[in-house]
mmCIF file of C-alpha atoms in Angstrom:
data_model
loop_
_atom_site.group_PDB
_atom_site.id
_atom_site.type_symbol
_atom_site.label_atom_id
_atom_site.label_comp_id
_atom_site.label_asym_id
_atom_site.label_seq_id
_atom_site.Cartn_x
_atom_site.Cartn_y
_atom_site.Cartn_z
ATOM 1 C CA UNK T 13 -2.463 -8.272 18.495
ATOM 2 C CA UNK T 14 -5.431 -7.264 16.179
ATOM 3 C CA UNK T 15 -6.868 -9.939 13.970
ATOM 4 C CA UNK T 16 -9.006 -8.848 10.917
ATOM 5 C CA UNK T 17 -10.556 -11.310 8.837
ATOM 6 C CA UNK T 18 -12.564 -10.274 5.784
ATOM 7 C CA UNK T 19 -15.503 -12.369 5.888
ATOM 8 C CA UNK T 20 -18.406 -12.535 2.861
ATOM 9 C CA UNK T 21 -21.926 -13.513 3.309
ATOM 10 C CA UNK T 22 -23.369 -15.336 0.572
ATOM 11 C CA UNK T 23 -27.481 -15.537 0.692
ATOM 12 C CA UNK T 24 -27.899 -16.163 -2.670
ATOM 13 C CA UNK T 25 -26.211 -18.419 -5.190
ATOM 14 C CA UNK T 26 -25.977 -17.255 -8.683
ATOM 15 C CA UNK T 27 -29.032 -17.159 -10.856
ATOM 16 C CA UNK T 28 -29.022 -20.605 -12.787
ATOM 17 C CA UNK T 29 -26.333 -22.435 -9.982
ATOM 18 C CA UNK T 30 -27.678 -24.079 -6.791
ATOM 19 C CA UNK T 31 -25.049 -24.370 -3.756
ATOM 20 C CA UNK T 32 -26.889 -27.699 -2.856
ATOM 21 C CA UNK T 33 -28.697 -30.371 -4.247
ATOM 22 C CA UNK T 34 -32.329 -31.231 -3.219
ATOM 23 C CA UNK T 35 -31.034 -33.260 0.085
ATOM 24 C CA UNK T 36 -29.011 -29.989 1.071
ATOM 25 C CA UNK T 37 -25.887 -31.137 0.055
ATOM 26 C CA UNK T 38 -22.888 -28.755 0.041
ATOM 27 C CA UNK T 39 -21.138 -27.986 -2.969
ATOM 28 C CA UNK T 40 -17.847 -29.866 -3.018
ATOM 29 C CA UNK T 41 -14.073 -29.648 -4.330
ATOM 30 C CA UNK T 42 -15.875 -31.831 -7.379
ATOM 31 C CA UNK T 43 -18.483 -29.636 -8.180
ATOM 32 C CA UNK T 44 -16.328 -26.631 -8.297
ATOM 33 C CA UNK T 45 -13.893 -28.023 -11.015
ATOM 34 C CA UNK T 46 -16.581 -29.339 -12.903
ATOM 35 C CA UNK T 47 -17.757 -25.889 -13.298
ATOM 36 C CA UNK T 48 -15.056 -24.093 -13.767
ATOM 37 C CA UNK T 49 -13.365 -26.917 -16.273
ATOM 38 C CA UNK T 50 -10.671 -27.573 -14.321
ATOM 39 C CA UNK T 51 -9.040 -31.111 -12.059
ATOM 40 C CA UNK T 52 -10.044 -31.038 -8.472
ATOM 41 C CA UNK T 53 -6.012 -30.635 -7.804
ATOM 42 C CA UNK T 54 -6.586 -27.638 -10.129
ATOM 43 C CA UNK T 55 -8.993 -26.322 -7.791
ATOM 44 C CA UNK T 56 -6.745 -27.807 -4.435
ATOM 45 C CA UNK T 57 -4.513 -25.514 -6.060
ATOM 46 C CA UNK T 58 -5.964 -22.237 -5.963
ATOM 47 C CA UNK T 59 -7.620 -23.216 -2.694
ATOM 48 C CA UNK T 60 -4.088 -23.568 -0.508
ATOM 49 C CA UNK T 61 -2.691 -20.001 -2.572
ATOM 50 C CA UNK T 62 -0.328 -22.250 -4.543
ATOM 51 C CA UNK T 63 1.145 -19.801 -7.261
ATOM 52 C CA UNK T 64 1.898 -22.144 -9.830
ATOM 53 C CA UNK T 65 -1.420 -21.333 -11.672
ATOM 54 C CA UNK T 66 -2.109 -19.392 -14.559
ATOM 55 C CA UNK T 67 -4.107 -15.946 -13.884
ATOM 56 C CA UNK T 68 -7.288 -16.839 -16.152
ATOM 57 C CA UNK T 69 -7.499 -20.557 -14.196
ATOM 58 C CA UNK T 70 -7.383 -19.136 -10.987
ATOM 59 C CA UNK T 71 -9.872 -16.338 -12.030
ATOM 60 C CA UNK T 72 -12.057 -19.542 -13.138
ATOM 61 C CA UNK T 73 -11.559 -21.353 -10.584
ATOM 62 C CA UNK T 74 -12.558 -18.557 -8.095
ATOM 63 C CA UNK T 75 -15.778 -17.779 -9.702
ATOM 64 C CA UNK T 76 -16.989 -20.972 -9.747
ATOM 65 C CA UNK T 77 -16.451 -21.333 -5.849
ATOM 66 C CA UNK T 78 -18.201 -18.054 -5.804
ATOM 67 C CA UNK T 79 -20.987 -18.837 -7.804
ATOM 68 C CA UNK T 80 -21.048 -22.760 -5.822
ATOM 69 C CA UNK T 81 -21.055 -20.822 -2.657
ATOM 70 C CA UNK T 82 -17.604 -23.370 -1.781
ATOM 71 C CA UNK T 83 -16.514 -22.923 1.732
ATOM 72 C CA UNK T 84 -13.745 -25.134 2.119
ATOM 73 C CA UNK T 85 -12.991 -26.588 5.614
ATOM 74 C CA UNK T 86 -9.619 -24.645 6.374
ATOM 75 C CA UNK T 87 -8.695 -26.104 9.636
ATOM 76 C CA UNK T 88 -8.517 -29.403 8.509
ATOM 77 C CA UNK T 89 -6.602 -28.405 5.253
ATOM 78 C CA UNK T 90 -3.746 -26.351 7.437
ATOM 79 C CA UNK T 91 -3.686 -29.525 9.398
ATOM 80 C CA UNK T 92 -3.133 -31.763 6.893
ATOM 81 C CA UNK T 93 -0.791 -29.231 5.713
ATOM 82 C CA UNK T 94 1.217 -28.346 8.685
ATOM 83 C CA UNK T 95 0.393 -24.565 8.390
ATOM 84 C CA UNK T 96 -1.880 -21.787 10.445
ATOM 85 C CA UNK T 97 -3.213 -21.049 7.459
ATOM 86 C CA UNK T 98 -2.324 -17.564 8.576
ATOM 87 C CA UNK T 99 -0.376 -14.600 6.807
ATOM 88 C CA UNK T 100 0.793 -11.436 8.821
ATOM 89 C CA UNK T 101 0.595 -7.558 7.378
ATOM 90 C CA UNK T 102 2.786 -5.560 9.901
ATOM 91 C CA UNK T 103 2.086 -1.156 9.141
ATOM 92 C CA UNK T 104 3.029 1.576 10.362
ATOM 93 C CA UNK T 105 -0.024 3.655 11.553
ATOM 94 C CA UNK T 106 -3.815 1.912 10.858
ATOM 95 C CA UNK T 107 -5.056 5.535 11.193
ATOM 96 C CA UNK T 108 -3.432 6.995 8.548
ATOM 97 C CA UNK T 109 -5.903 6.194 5.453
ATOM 98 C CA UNK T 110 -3.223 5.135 2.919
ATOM 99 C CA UNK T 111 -2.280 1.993 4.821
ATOM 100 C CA UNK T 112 -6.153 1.590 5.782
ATOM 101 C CA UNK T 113 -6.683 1.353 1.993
ATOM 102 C CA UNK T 114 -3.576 -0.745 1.174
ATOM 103 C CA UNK T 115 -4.628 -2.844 4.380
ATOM 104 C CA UNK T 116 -8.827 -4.085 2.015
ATOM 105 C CA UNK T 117 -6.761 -4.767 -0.602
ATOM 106 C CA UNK T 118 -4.441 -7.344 1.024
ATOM 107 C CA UNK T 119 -7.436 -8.406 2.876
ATOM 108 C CA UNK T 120 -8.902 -9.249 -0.330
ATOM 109 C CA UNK T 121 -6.022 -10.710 -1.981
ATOM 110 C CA UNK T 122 -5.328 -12.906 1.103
ATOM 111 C CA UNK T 123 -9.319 -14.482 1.209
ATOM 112 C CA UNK T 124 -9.017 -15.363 -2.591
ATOM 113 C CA UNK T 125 -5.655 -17.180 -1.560
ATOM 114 C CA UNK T 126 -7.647 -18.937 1.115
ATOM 115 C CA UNK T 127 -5.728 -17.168 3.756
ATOM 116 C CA UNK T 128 -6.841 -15.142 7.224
ATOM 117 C CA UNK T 129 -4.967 -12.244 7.515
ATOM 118 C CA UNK T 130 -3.429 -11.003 10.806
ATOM 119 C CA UNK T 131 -2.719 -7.323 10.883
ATOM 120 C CA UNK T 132 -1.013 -5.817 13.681
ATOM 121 C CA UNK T 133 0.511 -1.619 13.884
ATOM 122 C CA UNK T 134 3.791 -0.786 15.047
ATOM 123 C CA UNK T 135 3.554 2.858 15.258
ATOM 124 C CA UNK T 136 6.883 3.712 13.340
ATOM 125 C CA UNK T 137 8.449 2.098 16.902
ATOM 126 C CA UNK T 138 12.089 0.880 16.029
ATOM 127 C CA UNK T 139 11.475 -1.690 19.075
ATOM 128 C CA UNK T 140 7.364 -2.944 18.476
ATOM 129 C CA UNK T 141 8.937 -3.650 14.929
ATOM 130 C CA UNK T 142 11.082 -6.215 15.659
ATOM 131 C CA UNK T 143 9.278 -7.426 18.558
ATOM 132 C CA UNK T 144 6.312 -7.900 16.147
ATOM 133 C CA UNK T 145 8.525 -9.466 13.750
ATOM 134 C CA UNK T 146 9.346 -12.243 16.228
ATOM 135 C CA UNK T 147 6.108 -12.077 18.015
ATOM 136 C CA UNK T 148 3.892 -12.968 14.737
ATOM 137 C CA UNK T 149 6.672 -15.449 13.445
ATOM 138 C CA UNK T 150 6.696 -17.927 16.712
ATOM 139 C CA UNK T 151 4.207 -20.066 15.304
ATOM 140 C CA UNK T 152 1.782 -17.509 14.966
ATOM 141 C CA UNK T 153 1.554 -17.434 11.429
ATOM 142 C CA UNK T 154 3.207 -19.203 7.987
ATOM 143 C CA UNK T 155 4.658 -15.880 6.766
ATOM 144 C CA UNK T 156 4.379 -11.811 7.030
ATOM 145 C CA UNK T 157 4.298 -9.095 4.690
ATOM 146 C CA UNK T 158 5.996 -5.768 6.788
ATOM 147 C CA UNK T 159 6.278 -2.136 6.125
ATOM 148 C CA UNK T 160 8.816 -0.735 8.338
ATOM 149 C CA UNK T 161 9.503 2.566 9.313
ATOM 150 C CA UNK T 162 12.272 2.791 12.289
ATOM 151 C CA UNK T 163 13.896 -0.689 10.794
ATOM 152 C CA UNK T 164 16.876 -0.641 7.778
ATOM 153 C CA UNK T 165 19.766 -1.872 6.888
ATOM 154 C CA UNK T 166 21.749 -4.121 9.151
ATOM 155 C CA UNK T 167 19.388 -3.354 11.727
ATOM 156 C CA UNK T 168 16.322 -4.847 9.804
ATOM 157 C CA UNK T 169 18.690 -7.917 8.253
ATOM 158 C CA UNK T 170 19.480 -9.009 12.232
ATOM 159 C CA UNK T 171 15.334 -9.782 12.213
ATOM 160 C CA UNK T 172 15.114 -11.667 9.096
ATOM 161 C CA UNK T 173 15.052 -15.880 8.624
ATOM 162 C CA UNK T 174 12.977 -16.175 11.385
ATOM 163 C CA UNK T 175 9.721 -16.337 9.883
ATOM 164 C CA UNK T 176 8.914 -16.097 5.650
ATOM 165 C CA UNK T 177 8.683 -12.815 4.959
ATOM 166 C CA UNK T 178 8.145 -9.529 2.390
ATOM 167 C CA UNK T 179 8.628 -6.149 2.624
ATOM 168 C CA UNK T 180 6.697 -3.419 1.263
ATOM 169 C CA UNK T 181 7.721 0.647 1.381
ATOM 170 C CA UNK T 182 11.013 1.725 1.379
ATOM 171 C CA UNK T 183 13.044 -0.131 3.483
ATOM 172 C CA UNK T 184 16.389 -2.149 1.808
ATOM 173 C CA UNK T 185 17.132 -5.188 3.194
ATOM 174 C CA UNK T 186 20.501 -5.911 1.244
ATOM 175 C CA UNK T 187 18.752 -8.004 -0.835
ATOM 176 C CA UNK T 188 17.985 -10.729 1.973
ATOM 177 C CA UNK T 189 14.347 -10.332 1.506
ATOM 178 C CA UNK T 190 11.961 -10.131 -1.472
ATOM 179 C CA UNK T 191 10.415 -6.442 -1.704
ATOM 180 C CA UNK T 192 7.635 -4.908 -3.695
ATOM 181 C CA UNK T 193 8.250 -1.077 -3.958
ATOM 182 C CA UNK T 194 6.654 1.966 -6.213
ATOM 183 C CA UNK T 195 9.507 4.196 -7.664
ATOM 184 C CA UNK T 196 9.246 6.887 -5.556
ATOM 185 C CA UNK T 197 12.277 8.962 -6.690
ATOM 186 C CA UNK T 198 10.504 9.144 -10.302
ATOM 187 C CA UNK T 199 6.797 9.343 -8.804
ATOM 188 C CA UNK T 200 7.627 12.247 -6.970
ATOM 189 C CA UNK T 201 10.047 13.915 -9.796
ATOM 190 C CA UNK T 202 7.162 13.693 -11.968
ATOM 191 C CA UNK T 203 4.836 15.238 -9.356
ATOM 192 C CA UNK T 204 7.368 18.382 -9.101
ATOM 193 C CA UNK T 205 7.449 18.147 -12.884
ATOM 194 C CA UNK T 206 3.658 18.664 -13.339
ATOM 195 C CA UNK T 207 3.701 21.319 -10.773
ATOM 196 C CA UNK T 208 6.630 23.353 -13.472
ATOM 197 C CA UNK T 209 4.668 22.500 -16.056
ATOM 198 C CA UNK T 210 1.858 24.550 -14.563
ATOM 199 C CA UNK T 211 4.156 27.694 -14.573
ATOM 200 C CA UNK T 212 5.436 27.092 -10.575
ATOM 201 C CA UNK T 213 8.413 28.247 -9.728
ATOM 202 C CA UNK T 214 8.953 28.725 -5.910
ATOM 203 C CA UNK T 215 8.264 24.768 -5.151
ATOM 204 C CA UNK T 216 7.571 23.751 -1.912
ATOM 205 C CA UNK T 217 8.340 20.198 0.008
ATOM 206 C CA UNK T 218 6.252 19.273 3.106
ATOM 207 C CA UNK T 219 6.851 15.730 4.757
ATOM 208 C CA UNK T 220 10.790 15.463 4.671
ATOM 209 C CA UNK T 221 12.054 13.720 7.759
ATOM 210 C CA UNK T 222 15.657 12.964 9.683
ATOM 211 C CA UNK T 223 16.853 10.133 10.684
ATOM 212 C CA UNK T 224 15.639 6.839 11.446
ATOM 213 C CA UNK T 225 13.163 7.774 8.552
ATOM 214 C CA UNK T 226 15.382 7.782 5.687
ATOM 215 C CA UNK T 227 13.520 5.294 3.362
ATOM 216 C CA UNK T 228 10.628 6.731 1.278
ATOM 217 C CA UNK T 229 10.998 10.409 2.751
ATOM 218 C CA UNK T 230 14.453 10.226 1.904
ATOM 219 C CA UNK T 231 13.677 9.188 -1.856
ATOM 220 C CA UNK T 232 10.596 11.325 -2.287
ATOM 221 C CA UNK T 233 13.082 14.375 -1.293
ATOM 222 C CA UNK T 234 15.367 13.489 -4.387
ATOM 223 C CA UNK T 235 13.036 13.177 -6.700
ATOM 224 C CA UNK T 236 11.988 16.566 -5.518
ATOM 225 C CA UNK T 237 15.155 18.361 -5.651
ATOM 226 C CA UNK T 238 15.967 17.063 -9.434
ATOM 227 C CA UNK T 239 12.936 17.931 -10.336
ATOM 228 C CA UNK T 240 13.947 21.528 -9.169
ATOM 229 C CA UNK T 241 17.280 21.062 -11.072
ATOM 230 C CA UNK T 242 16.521 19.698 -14.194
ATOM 231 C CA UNK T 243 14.332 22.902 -14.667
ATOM 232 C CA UNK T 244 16.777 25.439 -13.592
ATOM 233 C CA UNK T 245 15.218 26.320 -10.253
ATOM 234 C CA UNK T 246 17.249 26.823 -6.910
ATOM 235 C CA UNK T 247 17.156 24.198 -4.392
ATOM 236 C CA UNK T 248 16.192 26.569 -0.994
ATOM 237 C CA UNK T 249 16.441 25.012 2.299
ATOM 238 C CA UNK T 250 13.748 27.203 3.865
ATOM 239 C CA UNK T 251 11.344 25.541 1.347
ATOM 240 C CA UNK T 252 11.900 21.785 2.862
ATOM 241 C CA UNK T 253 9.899 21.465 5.923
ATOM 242 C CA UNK T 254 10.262 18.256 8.013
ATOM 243 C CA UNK T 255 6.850 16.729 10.070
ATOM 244 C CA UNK T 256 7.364 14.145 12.973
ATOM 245 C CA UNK T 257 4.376 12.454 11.372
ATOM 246 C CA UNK T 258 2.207 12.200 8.111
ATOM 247 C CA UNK T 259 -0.597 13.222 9.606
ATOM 248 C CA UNK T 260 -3.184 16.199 8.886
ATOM 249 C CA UNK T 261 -2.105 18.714 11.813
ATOM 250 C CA UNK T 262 1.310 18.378 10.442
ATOM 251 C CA UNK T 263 0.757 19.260 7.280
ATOM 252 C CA UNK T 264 -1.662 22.540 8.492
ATOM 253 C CA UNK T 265 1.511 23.886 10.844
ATOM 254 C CA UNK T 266 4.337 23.665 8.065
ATOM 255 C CA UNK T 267 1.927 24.482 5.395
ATOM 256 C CA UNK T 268 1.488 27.874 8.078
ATOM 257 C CA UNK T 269 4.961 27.767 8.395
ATOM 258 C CA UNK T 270 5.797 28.221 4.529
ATOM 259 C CA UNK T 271 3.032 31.453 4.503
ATOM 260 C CA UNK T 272 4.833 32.944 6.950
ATOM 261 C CA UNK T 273 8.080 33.484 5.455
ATOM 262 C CA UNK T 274 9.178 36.621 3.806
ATOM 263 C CA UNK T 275 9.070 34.791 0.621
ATOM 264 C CA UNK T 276 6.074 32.449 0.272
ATOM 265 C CA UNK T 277 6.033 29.359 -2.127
ATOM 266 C CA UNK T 278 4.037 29.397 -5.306
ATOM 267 C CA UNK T 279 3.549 25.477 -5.171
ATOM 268 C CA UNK T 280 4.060 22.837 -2.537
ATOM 269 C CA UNK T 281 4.362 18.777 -2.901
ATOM 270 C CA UNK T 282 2.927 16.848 0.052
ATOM 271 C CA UNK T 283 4.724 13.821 0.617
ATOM 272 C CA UNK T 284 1.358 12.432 1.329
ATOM 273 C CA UNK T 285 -1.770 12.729 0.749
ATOM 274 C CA UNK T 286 -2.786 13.464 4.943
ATOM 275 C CA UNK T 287 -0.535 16.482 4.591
ATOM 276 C CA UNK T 288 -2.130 17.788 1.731
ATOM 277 C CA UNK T 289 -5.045 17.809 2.845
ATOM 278 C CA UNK T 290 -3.819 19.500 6.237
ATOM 279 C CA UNK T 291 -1.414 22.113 3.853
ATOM 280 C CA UNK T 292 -5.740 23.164 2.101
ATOM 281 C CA UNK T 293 -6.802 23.730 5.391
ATOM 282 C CA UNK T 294 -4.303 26.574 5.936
ATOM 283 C CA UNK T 295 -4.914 27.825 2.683
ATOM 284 C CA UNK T 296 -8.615 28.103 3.203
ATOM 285 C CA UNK T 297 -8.344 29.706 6.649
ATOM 286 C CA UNK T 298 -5.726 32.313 5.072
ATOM 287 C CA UNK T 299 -8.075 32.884 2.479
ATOM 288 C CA UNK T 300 -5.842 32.111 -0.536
ATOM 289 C CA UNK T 301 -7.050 30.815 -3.754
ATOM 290 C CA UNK T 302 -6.152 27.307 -4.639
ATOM 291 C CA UNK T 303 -4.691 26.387 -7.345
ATOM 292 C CA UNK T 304 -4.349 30.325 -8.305
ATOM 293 C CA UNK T 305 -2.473 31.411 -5.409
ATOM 294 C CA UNK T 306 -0.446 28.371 -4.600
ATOM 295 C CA UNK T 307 -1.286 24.717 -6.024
ATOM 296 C CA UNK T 308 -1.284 21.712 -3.980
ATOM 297 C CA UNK T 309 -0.261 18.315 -4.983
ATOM 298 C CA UNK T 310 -0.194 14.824 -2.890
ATOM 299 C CA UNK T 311 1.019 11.227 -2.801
ATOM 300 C CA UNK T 312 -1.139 8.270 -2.240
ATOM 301 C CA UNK T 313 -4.351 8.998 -3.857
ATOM 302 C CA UNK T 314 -6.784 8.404 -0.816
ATOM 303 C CA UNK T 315 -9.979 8.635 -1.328
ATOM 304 C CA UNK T 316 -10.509 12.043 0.343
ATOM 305 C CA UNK T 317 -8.529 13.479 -2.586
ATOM 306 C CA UNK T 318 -10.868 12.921 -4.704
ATOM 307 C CA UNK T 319 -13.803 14.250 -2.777
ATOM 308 C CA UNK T 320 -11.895 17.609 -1.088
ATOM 309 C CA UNK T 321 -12.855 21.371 -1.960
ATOM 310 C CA UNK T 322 -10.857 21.571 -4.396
ATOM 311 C CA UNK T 323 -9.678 17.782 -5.001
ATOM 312 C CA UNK T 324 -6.354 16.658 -4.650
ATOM 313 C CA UNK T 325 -4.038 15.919 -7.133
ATOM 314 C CA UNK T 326 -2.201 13.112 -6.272
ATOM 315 C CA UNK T 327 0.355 10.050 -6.720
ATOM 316 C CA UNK T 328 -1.628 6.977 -6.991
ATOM 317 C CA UNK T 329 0.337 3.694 -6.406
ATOM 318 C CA UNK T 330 -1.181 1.032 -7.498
ATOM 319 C CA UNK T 331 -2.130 -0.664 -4.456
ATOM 320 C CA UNK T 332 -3.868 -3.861 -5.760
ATOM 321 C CA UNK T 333 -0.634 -4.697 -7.580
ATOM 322 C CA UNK T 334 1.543 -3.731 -3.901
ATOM 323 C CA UNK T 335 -1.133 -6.487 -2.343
ATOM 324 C CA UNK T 336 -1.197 -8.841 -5.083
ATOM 325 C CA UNK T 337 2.978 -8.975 -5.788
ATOM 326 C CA UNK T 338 3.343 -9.259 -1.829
ATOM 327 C CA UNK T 339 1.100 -11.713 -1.750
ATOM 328 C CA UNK T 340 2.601 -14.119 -4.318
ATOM 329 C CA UNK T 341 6.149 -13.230 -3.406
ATOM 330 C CA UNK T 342 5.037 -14.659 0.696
ATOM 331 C CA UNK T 343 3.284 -17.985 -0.887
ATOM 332 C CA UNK T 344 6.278 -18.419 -3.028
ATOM 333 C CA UNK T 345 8.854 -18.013 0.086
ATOM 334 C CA UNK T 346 6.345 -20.365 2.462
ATOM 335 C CA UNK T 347 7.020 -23.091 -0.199
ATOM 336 C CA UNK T 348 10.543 -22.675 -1.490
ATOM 337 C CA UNK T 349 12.200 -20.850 1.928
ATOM 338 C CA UNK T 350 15.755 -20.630 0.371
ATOM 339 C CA UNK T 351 15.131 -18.900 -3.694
ATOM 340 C CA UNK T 352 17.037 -15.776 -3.974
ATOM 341 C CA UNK T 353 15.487 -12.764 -3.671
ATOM 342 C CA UNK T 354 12.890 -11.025 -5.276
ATOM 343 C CA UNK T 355 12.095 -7.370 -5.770
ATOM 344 C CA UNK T 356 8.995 -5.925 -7.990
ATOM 345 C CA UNK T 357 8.518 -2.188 -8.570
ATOM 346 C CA UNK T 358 4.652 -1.578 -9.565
ATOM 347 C CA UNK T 359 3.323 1.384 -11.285
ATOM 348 C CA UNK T 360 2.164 4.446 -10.394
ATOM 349 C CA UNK T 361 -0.164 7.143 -11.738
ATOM 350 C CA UNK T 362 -0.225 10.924 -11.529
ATOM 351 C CA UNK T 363 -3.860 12.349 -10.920
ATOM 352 C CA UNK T 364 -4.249 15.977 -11.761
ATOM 353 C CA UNK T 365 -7.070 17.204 -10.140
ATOM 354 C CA UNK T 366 -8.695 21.003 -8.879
ATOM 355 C CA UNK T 367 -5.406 21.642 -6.911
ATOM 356 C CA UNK T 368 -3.037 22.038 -9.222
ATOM 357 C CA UNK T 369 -5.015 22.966 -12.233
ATOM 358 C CA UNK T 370 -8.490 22.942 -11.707
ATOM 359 C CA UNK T 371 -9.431 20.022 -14.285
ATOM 360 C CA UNK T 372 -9.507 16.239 -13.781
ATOM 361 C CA UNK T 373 -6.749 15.169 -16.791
ATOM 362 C CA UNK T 374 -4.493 12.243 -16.021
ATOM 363 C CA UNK T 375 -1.493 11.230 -16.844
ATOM 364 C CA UNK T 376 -0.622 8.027 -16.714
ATOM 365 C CA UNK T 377 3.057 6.506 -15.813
#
């Protein structure tokens, strides 16, 4: 397995605070409540990720160990605490730069928890998922978040109670585990609705996928198609084109694909933002204009969206929020294993950018 830690290097303190006194004395559990105004269980507290503190006390709390330069000794505190000290974060694909973003963020969530986060990638494998279920949860660490692809329904329940855990991305677990989701059957309808707005009317979908990969695909589709029917277009088959993968090359060939039909699409929605990107590339090499000959519009809101010729109009999920809720939901599961079930839907935002309409407006969700 892969293990990524997010480590910081402090040289400086902060103007005005010293990290030691004049014998070189490190700044202690003490010092950081007494800056920050709070007990030293208060600061225990934030320290071991417990969630029962308020936002602003934690956000206290953690500045003043920032500004103290406060490294506590974790080994000795998961010993004393019977715990690795060690959370999981199971994707799909590290390659693929929407789970490379997501993937910071829950590195930084789990280092202001006081956590070392193990990541490991399962390719979309039906098998390496559940094997990395079990592998991570002998002992290896105190809980996982997981985004499965190739695992659902009864098939993903037989894996669960083995190890805390929280899913994130579309895959229902009956209700057996706590999930954080986006909506992605309204994201996506109000992606297609933009897209109407602009005067499109031959809408294409690229990024629809068959079975075992039924979760957000699946959703993303319907939000599509009644999109298409609440404004009175026809649903056409031969506008739906399915990629093995969410990858760039994918999205070039059916983006090709869609130009070469008798009747070309005005519009297309990229189920991410890796085959949008991929559908531009196509569209520049055929010499078409974009947005005036066909707009383009994404989901994920990488960071190359916002820097391609034209940028990318996009689906932003609020990722900090995915990372955060996830987060949270694990710490609460590690110390009360057997409270129902949880599930959190975050926002989402819709970026119009140069490929749909050739401005930067947004509009928010």
């Amino acid at each position: 397995m892969t293990a990524v830690k997010q480590q910081t290097t402090r040289d400086q303190a902060a103007p005005g605070r010293k990290r030691s006194d004049g014998a070189g004395r490190s700044a202690t559990v003490k010092d950081v409540a007494t800056l920050a105004g709070v007990s030293p269980k208060t600061v225990s507290n934030v320290i071991n990720g417990f969630v029962h503190v308020s936002p602003a006390t934690r956000e206290r709390v953690q500045r003043a160990i920032r500004e103290l330069g406060y490294r506590p000794n974790r080994v000795a505190r998961n010993l004393r605490r019977g715990s690795t000290g060690m959370i999981g974060l199971v994707l799909p694909e590290l390659d693929v730069p929407y789970f490379a973003e997501l993937g910071r963020h829950f590195l930084t969530t789990a280092e202001e928890h006081g956590r070392t986060l193990l990541i490991e990638q399962t390719l979309g494998d039906r098998e390496r998922e559940a094997a990395v279920i079990h592998g991570l949860g002998d002992q290896v660490v105190d809980g996982m978040v997981v985004s499965p692809l190739a695992l659902h329904g009864s098939a993903l329940a037989n894996h669960l109670g083995t190890v805390p855990l929280v899913l994130i991305g579309e895959r229902p677990s009956g209700g057996l585990a706590d999930h954080v989701v986006i909506d992605n059957v309204a994201a996506a309808q109000q992606a297609v609705n933009h897209l109407v707005a602009g005067g499109r009317r031959r809408i294409a979908a690229i990024g629809v996928q068959p079975e075992p990969y039924i979760g957000t695909p699946l959703l993303r589709r319907t939000g599509y198609r009644q999109a298409l029917e609440e404004a009175g277009l026809p649903l056409d088959p031969r506008l739906e084109r399915e990629t093995p993968r969410y990858h760039l090359a994918e999205g070039a060939r059916a983006m090709a694909a869609l130009l070469d039909q008798a009747e070309p699409p005005d519009a297309v929605f990229c189920f991410n933002d890796a085959l949008a990107l991929g559908a531009l590339r196509t569209l520049y090499e055929r010499g078409l204009r974009v947005p005036d000959d066909m707009a383009v519009m994404g989901f994920d809101d990488i960071e190359a969206a916002r820097y391609s010729t034209p940028s990318l109009s996009s689906v932003a999920p609020d990722k900090t929020a995915i990372a955060r809720y996830a987060i949270d939901l694990l710490l609460e599961r590690i110390e009360a294993p057997d409270r129902p079930a949880q599930e959190v839907v975050v926002g989402h935002t819709l970026r119009a950018r140069e490929s749909t309409e050739g401005g930067v407006a947004r509009i928010a969700h």
